[in-house]
Amino acid sequence: MSFLPKQFSVSLVATILMLWNTGCTRDRYHRAADRDTLNILDEKTVSRPWGLPPNYSINVDPRSRLFDDSDPNDPRLPDPGPNLYAYDVPQMRSDSGSPASAGDDNLVPEFARTVVGGWSARREAVVPPVSGMVDGWTTRSVRLARFGAQKQDLANATSAAQPYDDAEVGLTIQPIPRKYWDAIPLVCLSRMFEFESVRDEYKRTYNADPPKEMRDQARKLTFADIVSLAQLNSREYQSQKESLYSTALSLTRERYRYKTKFSAAGNGASVDYDHVRDAGVKSNTLTVPSSVSGDRVIALGGTAVARFANSVVMTFGGPQGFAKDISSNLLFEFTQSVFQRDVLLEPLIQTERNVVYAGRRFARYRKQFYFGLSNTYYQDLLSTYRSIEINTQNYFGVVRALDQAEAEVRSGVNSAQPRFQVDQIEQNMLSGRRSLINSCNSLENSLDRLKLTLGVPTETAINIDLRELESLTLRDEMEVAGELVRRARERVRELLEKPRVDREDVVSTNLVMLDRTLAWMELRERIGLEAKNVGELRVLRASVRVDEAYVSVDRAQRQLSETQNAVPPPAPINVFRRTANAVQSRLQLTARQLQHADQLSDKGAVRATVLKAYVAQKTRTEAILARVTKVLRGESDEKLEVLQKEVDGSLGALIALEPVARRMLGVPAKRSAPDVELKQSIEQGKQLLVMLDKLGADDSSGLPKIQLSVDDAMVTALVQRFDLMDQRGRLADDWRGIKLAADDLKSALNLNVSHSRHRLSP
């Protein structure tokens, strides 16, 4: 008999160890909680205005400084000491050249997209429908086309300079003295050098680009990068996600209370072994009790319980030898509250509603979070950078004025300003420098506040990508250019509506409108927008410029005739000047005809002949004018009559060249009558108006009025605002709480029904 207890003891220990290791692990509970919680969130948010982002998760991204690489089910304690410069800003999608993205959990809403139409198109008012749904959120990328720094002449279609191109005379810009550069702190200089205009000023002073040490080398972030970093590192954003998760997790626990649950006694099974020695008699008893039960809360608030218990007792070596005792017990029990059923179901109802509230709060928080980031980015950072550029140019302008005033005082010229005015200019220079440095300090403070919002350590160096600021600046310039086009168009319409008009006024007005329209089209191209009919507009502009040159030719010829026929006869030098003016106007006409030919697809073989004659007459005229200048200065004894004959010959040659140049353009060699030319100019104006209408022109100006009554606005807010939805829900909860409190005061009457059956083995 001693062998059986020993063998049984070994089996008992093995059984206990096996049952001990078969329990559920932390990882299993963790994954089950995630699965059940995400299912509840999908149930409460999918296809609703407060829907969650596609890849919602409370797991921290490995790129975040909040990420812990230890076991999530058994995390280790963090290092207690400080660790500076431990976090590196991760590589963002916009850095690699792909479209800018706000991360997987996208915060950029659809309404944040900027839609730019024609030069007269305005941003339409968006009024959300009362019964509509909130659109999904998507990314927004900033497109910016890089163009060369040198602006090409709109009338010049060839890349190489031509002898008939319009000459552009520029002003000499004095460099900024070095002492004024040295007076600005290095940190402020690094911010100033973000702008190309400031770098050009530095190069003008030092004949070299700013050195790398003076440029900011930090990572330049776009707005999409800022949103991504906020999602990765913001503790507040992570807490909001975890709060929503916790609310949904509590609902899984509450729902579990109302489900059918099966449980075993204790850990599922228990074994009792007793060894008793009484009066020299050994008794070994093994008891194996087992039970299983199930309970469920039904829809009426009642509870149904079923329990089955089984007990097996085996005795070895007792007074009666081996003995066994097997008993079973089956119990059915049902409990139903008669008067307080709502009280029993209230915890589940309230928890279900709390998940909806939490989903709305999270959706509203995401919008507020995005709005806060955009407000910081545009109003604090980009606006401050714009202030730095403006204050820099103001500082440079005052420095040049001060440098010029001091130079005039030192030279002793009569036009020199008094000393007190020079001191005032110096005071303005110091004030401008102070404003510039204050703008730089304000930018540093804004960057520090941004780091705190993003959850990035304040010692981490970051900077802002200014391509969007350049794009916004170009858009502002485009809006201004569009307004100038609208005004020019109105002047053309008013002029064409007059009963009698002058051709010079019509041509001049048409040319102004064409110049402004092409300038607006160029700005559209620079920001990456489509520019329609640019080639057709340039051809039309070249044609109008030829008409303008004809107006100048007619005026110069009329003045020459009046001078030649004047009584008494004028001085010979006056006749020469009028003739030279006529020659210059003819040269300008031929040059613009050549420019017009360059805009045409079929230039023809006549262009080479016209160009050769133009170059010859231009060279000859310049030589004649140089000789006249020497005569007037007394440096030459040449007769003015000889020069007059030569300039008359040049004028005759250019008059003879005109029909050839007209055939080059595909128009009749002989000019039309003045009234016909006036009609042609009027038709050009009408044609231009039609083209502008095709480009999206309208008569509106400014932002459109929003046709929305106060009642419609209130209804829209009541339906669309999540915080008002929650307030209405909380009010309903309070009313329901009053009813439940009243029910709780009623008498408690519970109906209990139970049935038990016990069976003993023979």
mmCIF file with all atom_site columns, C-alpha atoms in Angstrom, residues 181 198-210:
data_model
loop_
_atom_site.group_PDB
_atom_site.id
_atom_site.type_symbol
_atom_site.label_atom_id
_atom_site.label_alt_id
_atom_site.label_comp_id
_atom_site.label_asym_id
_atom_site.label_entity_id
_atom_site.label_seq_id
_atom_site.pdbx_PDB_ins_code
_atom_site.Cartn_x
_atom_site.Cartn_y
_atom_site.Cartn_z
_atom_site.occupancy
_atom_site.B_iso_or_equiv
_atom_site.pdbx_formal_charge
_atom_site.auth_seq_id
_atom_site.auth_comp_id
_atom_site.auth_asym_id
_atom_site.auth_atom_id
_atom_site.pdbx_PDB_model_num
ATOM 1  C CA . TRP A 1 181 ? 26.099 93.607 -41.469 1.00 0.00 ? 181 TRP A CA 1
ATOM 2  C CA . VAL A 1 198 ? 19.065 89.118 -48.637 1.00 0.00 ? 198 VAL A CA 1
ATOM 3  C CA . ARG A 1 199 ? 21.643 86.686 -49.998 1.00 0.00 ? 199 ARG A CA 1
ATOM 4  C CA . ASP A 1 200 ? 21.947 88.872 -53.093 1.00 0.00 ? 200 ASP A CA 1
ATOM 5  C CA . GLU A 1 201 ? 22.591 91.903 -50.878 1.00 0.00 ? 201 GLU A CA 1
ATOM 6  C CA . TYR A 1 202 ? 25.292 89.988 -49.014 1.00 0.00 ? 202 TYR A CA 1
ATOM 7  C CA . LYS A 1 203 ? 26.901 88.939 -52.279 1.00 0.00 ? 203 LYS A CA 1
ATOM 8  C CA . ARG A 1 204 ? 26.814 92.534 -53.491 1.00 0.00 ? 204 ARG A CA 1
ATOM 9  C CA . THR A 1 205 ? 28.770 93.573 -50.389 1.00 0.00 ? 205 THR A CA 1
ATOM 10 C CA . TYR A 1 206 ? 31.236 90.682 -50.012 1.00 0.00 ? 206 TYR A CA 1
ATOM 11 C CA . ASN A 1 207 ? 31.349 89.416 -53.637 1.00 0.00 ? 207 ASN A CA 1
ATOM 12 C CA . ALA A 1 208 ? 30.580 85.927 -52.323 1.00 0.00 ? 208 ALA A CA 1
ATOM 13 C CA . ASP A 1 209 ? 27.640 83.907 -51.116 1.00 0.00 ? 209 ASP A CA 1
ATOM 14 C CA . PRO A 1 210 ? 27.019 83.669 -47.355 1.00 0.00 ? 210 PRO A CA 1
#
